[in-house]
Coordinates of C-alpha atoms and ligand atoms in Angstrom, one line a residue:
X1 CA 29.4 -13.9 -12.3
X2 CA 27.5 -12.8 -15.1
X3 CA 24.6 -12.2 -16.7
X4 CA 22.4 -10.0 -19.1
X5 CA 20.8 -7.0 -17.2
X6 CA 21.0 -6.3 -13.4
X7 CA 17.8 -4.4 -12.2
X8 CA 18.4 -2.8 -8.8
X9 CA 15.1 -2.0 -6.8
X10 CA 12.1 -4.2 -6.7
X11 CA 9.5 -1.6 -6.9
X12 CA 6.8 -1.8 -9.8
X13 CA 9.6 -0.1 -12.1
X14 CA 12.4 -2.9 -11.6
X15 CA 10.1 -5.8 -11.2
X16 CA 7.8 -5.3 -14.8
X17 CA 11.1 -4.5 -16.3
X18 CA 12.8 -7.7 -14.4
X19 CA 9.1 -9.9 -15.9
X20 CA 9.3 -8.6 -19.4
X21 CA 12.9 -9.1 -19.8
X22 CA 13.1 -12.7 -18.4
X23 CA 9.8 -13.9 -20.6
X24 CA 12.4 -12.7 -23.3
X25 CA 15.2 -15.1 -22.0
X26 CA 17.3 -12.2 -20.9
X27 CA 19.1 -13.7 -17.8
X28 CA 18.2 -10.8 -15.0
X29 CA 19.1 -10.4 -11.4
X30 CA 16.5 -8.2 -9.1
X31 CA 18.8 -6.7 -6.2
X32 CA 16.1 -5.5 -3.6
X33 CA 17.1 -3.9 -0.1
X34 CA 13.8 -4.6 1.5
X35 CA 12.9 -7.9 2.3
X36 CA 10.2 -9.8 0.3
X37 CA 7.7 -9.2 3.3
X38 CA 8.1 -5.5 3.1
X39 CA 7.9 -4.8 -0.5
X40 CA 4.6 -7.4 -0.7
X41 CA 3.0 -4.9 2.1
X42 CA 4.3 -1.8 1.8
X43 CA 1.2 0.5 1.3
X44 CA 2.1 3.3 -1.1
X45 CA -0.1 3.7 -4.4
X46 CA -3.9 2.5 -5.5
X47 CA -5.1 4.3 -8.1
X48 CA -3.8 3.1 -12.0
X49 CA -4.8 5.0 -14.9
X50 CA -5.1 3.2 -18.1
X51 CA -2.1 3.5 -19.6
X52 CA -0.3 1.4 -16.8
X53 CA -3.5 -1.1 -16.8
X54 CA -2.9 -1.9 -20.5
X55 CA 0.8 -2.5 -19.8
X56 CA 0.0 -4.6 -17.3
X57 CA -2.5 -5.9 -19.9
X58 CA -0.1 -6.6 -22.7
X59 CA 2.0 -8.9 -20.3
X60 CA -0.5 -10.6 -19.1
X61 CA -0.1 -9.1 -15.8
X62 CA -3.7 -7.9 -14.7
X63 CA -4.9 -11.0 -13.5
X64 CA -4.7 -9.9 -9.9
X65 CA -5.8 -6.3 -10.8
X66 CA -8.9 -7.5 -13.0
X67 CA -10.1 -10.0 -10.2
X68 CA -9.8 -7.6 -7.2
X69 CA -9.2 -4.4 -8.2
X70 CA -11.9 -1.9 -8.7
X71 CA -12.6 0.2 -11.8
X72 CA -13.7 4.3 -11.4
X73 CA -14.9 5.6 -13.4
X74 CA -16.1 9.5 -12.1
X75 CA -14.8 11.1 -9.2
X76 CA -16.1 13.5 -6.5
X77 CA -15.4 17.4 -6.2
X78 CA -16.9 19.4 -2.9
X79 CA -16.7 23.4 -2.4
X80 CA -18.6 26.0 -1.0
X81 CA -20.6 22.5 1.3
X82 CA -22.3 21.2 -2.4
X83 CA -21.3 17.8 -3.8
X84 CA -20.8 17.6 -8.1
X85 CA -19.3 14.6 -9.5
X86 CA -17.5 14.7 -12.9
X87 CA -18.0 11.8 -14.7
X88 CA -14.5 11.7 -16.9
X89 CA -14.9 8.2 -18.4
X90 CA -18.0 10.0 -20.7
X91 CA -15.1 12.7 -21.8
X92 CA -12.5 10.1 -22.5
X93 CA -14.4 7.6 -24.8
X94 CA -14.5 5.1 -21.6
X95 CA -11.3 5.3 -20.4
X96 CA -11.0 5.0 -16.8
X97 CA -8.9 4.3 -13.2
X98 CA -8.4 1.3 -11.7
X99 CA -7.8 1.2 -7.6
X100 CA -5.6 -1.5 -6.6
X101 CA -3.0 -1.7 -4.0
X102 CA 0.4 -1.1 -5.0
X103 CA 1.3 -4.0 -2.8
X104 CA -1.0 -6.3 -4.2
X105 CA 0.6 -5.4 -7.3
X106 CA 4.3 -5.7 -6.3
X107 CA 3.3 -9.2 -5.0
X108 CA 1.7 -10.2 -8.1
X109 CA 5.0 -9.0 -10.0
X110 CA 7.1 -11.0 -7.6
X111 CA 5.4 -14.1 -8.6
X112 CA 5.8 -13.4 -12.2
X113 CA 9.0 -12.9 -12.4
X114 CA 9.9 -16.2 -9.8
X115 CA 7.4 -18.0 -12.8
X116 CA 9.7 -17.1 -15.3
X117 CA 13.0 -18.6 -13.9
X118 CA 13.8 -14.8 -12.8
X119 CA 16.6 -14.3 -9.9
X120 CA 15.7 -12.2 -6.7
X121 CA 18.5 -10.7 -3.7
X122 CA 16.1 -9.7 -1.0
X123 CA 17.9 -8.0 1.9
X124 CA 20.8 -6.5 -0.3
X125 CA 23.2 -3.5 1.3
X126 CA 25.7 -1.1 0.1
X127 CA 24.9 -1.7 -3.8
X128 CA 27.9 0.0 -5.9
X129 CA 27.8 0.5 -9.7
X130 CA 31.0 1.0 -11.5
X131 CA 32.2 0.8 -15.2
X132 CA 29.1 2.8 -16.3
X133 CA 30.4 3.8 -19.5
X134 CA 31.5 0.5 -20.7
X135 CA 30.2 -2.5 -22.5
X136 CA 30.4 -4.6 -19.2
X137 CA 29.3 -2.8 -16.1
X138 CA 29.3 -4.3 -12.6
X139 CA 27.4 -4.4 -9.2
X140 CA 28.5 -5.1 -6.1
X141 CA 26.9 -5.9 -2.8
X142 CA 26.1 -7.4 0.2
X143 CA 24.0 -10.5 0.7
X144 CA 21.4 -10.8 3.4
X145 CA 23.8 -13.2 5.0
X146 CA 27.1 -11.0 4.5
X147 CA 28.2 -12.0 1.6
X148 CA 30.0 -8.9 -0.5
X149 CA 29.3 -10.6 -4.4
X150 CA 29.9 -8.6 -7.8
X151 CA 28.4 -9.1 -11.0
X152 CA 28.8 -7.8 -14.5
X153 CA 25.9 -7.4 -17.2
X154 CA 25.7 -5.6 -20.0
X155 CA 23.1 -3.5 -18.6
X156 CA 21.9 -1.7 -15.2
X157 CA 18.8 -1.0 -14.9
X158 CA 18.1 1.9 -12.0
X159 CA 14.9 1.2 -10.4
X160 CA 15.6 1.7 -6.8
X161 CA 12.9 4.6 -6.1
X162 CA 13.8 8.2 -5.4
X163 CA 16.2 7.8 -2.6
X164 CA 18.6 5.1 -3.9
X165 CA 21.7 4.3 -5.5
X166 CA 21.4 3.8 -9.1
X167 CA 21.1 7.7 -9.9
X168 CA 23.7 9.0 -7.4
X169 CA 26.2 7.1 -8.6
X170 CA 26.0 9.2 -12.2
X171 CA 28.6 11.5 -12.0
X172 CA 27.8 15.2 -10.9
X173 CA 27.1 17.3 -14.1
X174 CA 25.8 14.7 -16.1
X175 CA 22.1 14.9 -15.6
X176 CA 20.4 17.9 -15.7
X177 CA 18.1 18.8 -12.6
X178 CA 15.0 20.4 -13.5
X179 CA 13.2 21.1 -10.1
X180 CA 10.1 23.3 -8.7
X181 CA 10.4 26.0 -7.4
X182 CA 9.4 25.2 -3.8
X183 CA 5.8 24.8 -3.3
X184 CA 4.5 26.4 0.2
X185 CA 1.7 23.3 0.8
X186 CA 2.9 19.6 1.2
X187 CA 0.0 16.8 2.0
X188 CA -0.6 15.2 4.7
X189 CA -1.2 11.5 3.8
X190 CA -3.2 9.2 6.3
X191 CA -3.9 5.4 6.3
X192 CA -6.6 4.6 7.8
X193 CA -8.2 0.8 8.7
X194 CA -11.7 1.7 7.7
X195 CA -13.9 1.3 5.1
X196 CA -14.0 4.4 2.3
X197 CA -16.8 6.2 3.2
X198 CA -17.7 6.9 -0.6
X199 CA -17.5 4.7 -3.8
X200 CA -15.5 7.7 -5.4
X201 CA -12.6 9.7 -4.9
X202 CA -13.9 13.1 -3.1
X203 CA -11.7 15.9 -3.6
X204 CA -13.0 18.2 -0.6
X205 CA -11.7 22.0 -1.2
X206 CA -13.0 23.9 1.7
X207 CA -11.7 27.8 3.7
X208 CA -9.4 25.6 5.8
X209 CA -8.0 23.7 2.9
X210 CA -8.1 20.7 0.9
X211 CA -9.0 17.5 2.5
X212 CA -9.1 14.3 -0.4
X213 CA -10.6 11.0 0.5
X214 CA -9.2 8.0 -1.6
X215 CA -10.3 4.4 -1.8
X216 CA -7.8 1.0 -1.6
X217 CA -10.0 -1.4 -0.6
X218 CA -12.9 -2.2 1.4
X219 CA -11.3 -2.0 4.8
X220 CA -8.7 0.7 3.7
X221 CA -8.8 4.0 3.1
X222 CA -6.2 6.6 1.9
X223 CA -6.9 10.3 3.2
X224 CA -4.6 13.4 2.5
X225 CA -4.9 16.8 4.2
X226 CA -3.3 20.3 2.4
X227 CA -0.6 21.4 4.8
X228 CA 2.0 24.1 5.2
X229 CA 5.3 22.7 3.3
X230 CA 7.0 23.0 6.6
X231 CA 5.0 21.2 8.4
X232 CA 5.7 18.2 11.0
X233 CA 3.7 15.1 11.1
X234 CA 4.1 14.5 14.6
X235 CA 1.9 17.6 15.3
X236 CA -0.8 15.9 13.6
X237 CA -2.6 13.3 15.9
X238 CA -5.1 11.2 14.9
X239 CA -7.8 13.5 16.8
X240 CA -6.5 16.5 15.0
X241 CA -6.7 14.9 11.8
X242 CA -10.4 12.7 11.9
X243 CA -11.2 16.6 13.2
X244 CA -9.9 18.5 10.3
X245 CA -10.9 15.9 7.4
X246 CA -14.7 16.3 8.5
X247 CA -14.4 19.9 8.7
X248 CA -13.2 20.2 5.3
X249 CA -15.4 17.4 3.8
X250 CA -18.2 18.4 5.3
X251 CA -20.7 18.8 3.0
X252 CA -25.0 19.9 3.1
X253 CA -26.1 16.4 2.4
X254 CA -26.5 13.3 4.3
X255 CA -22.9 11.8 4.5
X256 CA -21.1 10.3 7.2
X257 CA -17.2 10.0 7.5
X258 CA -16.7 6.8 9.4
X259 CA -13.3 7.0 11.7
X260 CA -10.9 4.4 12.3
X261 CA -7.5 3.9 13.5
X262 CA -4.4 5.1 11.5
X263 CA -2.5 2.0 10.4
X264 CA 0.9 4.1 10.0
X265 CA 2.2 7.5 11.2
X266 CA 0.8 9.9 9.2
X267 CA 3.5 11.4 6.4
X268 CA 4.2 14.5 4.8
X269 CA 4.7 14.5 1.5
X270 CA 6.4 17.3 -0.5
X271 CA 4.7 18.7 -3.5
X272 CA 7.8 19.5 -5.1
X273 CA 8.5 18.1 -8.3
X274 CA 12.1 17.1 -9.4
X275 CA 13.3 15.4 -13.0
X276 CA 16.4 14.2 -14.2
X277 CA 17.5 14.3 -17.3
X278 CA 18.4 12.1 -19.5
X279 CA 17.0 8.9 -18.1
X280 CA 20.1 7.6 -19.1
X281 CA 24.2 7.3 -18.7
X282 CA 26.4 5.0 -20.7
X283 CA 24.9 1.8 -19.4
X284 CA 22.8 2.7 -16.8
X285 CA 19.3 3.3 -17.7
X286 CA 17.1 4.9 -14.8
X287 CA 13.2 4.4 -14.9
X288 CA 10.2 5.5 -12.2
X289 CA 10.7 7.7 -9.5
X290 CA 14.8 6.8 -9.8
X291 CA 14.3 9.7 -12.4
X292 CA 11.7 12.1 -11.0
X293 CA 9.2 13.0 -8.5
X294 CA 6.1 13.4 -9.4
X295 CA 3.5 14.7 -6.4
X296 CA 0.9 12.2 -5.6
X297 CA -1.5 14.6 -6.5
X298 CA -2.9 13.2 -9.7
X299 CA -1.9 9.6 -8.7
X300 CA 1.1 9.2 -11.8
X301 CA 3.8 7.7 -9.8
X302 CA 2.9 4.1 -10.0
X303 CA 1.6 4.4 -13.8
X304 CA 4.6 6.0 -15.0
X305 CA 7.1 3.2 -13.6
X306 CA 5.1 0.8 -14.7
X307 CA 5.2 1.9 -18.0
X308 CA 9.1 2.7 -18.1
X309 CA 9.7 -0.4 -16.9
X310 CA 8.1 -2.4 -19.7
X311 CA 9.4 0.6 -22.0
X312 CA 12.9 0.1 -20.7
X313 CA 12.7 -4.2 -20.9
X314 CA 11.7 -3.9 -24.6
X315 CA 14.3 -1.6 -25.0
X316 CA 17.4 -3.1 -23.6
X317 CA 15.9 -6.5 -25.0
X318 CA 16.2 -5.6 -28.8
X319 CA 20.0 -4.1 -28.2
X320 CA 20.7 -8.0 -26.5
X321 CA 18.7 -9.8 -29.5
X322 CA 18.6 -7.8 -32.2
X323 CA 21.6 -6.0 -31.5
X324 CA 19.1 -2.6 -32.3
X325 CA 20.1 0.2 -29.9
X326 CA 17.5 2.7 -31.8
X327 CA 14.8 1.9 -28.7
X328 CA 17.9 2.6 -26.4
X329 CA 18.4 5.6 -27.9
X330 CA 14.9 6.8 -27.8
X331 CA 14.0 5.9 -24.2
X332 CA 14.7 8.9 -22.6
X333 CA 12.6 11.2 -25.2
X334 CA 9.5 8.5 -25.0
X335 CA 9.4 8.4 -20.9
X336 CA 10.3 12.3 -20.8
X337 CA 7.1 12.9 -22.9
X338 CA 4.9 11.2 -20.5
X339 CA 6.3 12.5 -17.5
X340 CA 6.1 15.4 -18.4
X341 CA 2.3 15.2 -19.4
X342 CA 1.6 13.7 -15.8
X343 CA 3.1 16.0 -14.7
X344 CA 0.9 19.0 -16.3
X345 CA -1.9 16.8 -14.8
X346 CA -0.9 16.9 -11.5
X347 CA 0.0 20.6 -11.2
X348 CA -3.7 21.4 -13.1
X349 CA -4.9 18.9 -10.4
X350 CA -3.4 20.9 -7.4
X351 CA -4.0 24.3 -8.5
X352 CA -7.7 23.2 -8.7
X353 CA -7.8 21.6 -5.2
X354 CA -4.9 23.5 -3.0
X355 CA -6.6 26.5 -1.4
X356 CA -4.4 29.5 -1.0
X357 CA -5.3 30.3 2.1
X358 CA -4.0 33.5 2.3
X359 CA -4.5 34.8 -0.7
X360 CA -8.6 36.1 -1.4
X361 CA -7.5 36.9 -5.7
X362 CA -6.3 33.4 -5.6
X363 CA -9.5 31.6 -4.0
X364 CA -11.8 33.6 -6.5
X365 CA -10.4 32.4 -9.0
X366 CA -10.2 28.9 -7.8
X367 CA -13.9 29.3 -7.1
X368 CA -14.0 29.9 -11.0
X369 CA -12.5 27.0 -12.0
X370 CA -14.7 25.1 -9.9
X371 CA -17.5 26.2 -11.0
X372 CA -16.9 25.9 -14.7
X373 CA -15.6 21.9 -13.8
X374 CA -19.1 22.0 -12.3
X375 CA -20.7 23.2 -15.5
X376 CA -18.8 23.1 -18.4
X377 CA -18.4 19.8 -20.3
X378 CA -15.9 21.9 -22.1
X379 CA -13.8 21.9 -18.8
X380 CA -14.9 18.9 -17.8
X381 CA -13.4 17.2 -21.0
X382 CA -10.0 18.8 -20.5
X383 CA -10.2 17.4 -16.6
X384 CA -10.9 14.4 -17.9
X385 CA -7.9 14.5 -20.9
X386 CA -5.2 15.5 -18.1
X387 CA -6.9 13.1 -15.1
X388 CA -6.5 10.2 -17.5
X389 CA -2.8 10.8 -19.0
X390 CA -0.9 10.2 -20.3
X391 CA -2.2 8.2 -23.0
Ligands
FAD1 P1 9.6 2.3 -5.7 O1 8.2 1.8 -5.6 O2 10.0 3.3 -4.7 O3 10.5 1.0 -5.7 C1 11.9 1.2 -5.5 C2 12.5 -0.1 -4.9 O4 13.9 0.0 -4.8 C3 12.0 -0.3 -3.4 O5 11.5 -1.6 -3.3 C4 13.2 0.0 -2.6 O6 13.2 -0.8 -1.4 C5 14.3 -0.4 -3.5 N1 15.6 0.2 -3.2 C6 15.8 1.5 -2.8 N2 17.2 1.7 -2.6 C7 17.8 0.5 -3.0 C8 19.1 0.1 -3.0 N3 20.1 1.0 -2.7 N4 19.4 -1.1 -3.4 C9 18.4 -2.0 -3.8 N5 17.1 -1.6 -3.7 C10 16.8 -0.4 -3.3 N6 1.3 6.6 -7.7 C11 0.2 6.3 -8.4 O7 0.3 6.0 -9.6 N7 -1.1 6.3 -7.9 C12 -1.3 6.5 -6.5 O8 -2.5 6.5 -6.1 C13 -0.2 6.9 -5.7 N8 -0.4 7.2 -4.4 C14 0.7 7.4 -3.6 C15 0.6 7.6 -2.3 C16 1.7 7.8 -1.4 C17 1.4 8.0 0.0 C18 3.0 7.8 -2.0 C19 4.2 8.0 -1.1 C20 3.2 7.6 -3.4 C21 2.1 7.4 -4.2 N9 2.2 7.2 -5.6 C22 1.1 6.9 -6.3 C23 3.5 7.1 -6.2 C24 4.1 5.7 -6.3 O9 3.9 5.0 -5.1 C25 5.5 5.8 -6.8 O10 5.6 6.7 -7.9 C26 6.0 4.4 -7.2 O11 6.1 3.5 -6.1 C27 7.3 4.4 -8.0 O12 7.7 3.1 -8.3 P2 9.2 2.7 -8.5 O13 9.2 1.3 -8.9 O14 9.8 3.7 -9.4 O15 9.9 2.9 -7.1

């Protein structure tokens, strides 16, 4: 079998590249390991900034997102008990988030892609690339029912997520690894089935660390506690953690955090970054967190696969058509420029709302920056430049 571009993972990376490429009459086969009931309510990602909304946008996507999901437009800061909201849309000529469930999303996408006469392999196991390097590549794998298949295209897309196959199967050497150096806090991140307690994101920064409070929809919230990088979720119980996130949102006002129950194990996430370089090799071209890992700190994740996705699509589609590998050739560079501005973001972001906890020089002059967000439209702007990239 044959046929133009094989796009392994069904995340929002693989799937807007899968949509875009199809529409464009590039025959495309999706190979997903999950089943299509997992990937359609997998919780993961809410907030969108507007360069992934006007993707979405452009290809005629955002018909779910406009009709449910829910613009912001400021968000919440609390330190020392006092409440100060920074309005960034007002810095940013209007520009603002979107909060809509990754899910949502991904089932959306799903649809899109079925629409336009797109293939899907739902249940898929031990996916192997081979023949990288030349102009036919192949995939094999298993079938949900057992069936070992192999097909050549004349492009592989890797959008399997951080942990899967596409980028391992590069050989050693040929990407360069450009990682942290390991951070000493992770977060915490809690699911909770209970209506957000705020109509903006609160970023609490408080002496026993941060605590953030995030919204997905009006029976869902997401919640994320600062932790020690070596910490173990299964020391955190849900009354240990409804304790700790009104401790350190606690503010001197009249607010309430309403409780509810956790709707997974909580989950520690590393605040490490990683990126791999060049998001490409021979035939193979990797997009969204296949090439990187970005913290969830500034929410870039979803909006940077999404946008390498379409970015990748276009791409490949005017080497097939046009026979014009210039795109091709300039992928890496364009999605390495954003990344690497989202990724800016989210460190500013964390070094304005991790606390050092042991470390007073540090928390002064944390206090600083908070106070000047607080006061300065000067720093607000540059919040609001770096909380809305990348452009
Ligand atoms: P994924 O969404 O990981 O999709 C990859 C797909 O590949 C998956 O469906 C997987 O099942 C499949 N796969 C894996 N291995 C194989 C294989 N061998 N064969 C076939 N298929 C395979 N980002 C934001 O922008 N905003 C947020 O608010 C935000 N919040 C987050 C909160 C949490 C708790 C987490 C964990 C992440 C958050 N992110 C956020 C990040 C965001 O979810 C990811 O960056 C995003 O999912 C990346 O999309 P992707 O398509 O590259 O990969």
């Amino acid at each position: 079998r044959r046929v133009g571009v094989v796009v392994i993972g069904a995340g929002v990376a693989g799937l807007v590249a899968a949509v875009v490429l199809a529409r464009r009459g590039i025959d495309t086969l999706v190979l997903e390991a999950a089943s299509r009931a997992r990937v359609e309510s997998r919780p993961r990602a809410g907030l969108l900034g507007p360069a992934a909304v006007d993707a979405l946008e452009r290809n005629g996507l955002a018909d779910g997102l406009r009709a449910e999901g829910a613009p912001h437009h400021n968000c919440e800061l609390r330190h020392r008990r006092r409440a100060f909201v920074v309005e960034y849309d007002r810095h940013a000529g209007g520009r603002h988030h979107v909060v809509y469930p990754q899910q949502e999303l991904v089932a959306d996408l799903v649809a899109a892609y079925l629409a336009a006469g797109g293939v899907i392999e739902f249940g898929v196991t031990d996916v192997m690339l081979d023949a990288l390097t030349s102009d036919h590549p192949a995939v094999s794998f298993v079938t949900a029912d057992g069936q070992r298949q192999t097909v050549e295209s004349r492009f592989i897309a890797g959008c399997d997520g951080h942990h899967g196959v596409s980028r391992g199967s590069i050989p050693e050497g040929a990407l360069r690894h450009i990682r942290q150096r390991d951070s000493a806090w992770a977060w915490l991140a809690v699911l909770a089935a209970v209506a957000p307690s705020t109509d903006k994101i609160i970023y609490g920064v408080s002496p026993r660390g941060f605590a953030g409070h995030m919204l997905r929809d009006h029976r869902t919230s997401r919640f994320y506690l600062q932790v020690e990088a070596t910490a173990d979720a299964a020391d955190w119980s849900a009354e240990r953690i409804w304790e700790e996130l009104h401790a350190r949102l606690a503010v001197d006002a009249d607010w309430q955090l309403a409780e509810g129950p956790l709707l997974e194990p909580p989950n520690v996430i590393a605040m490490d970054s990683v990126f791999y370089e060049p998001m490409r090799f021979g035939r193979l071209i990797l997009a969204g967190d296949a090439a990187r890992r970005v913290p969830p700190a500034a929410a870039k994740g979803a909006g940077l696969a999404i946008v390498d996705g379409e970015t990748l699509a276009l791409a490949v589609a005017a080497a097939l058509h046009d026979a014009d590998e210039r795109p091709l050739n300039a992928y890496s560079e364009v999605c390495l420029g954003r990344a690497w501005l989202a990724q800016e973001a989210s460190t500013k972001l964390l070094q304005l709302v991790n606390v050092e906890l042991a470390d007073p020089f540090a928390r002064r002059l944390q206090d600083v920056r908070l106070d000047r967000l607080r006061t300065s439209p000067v720093a607000a702007a540059e919040f609001a430049d770096h909380y809305l990239s990348p452009r």
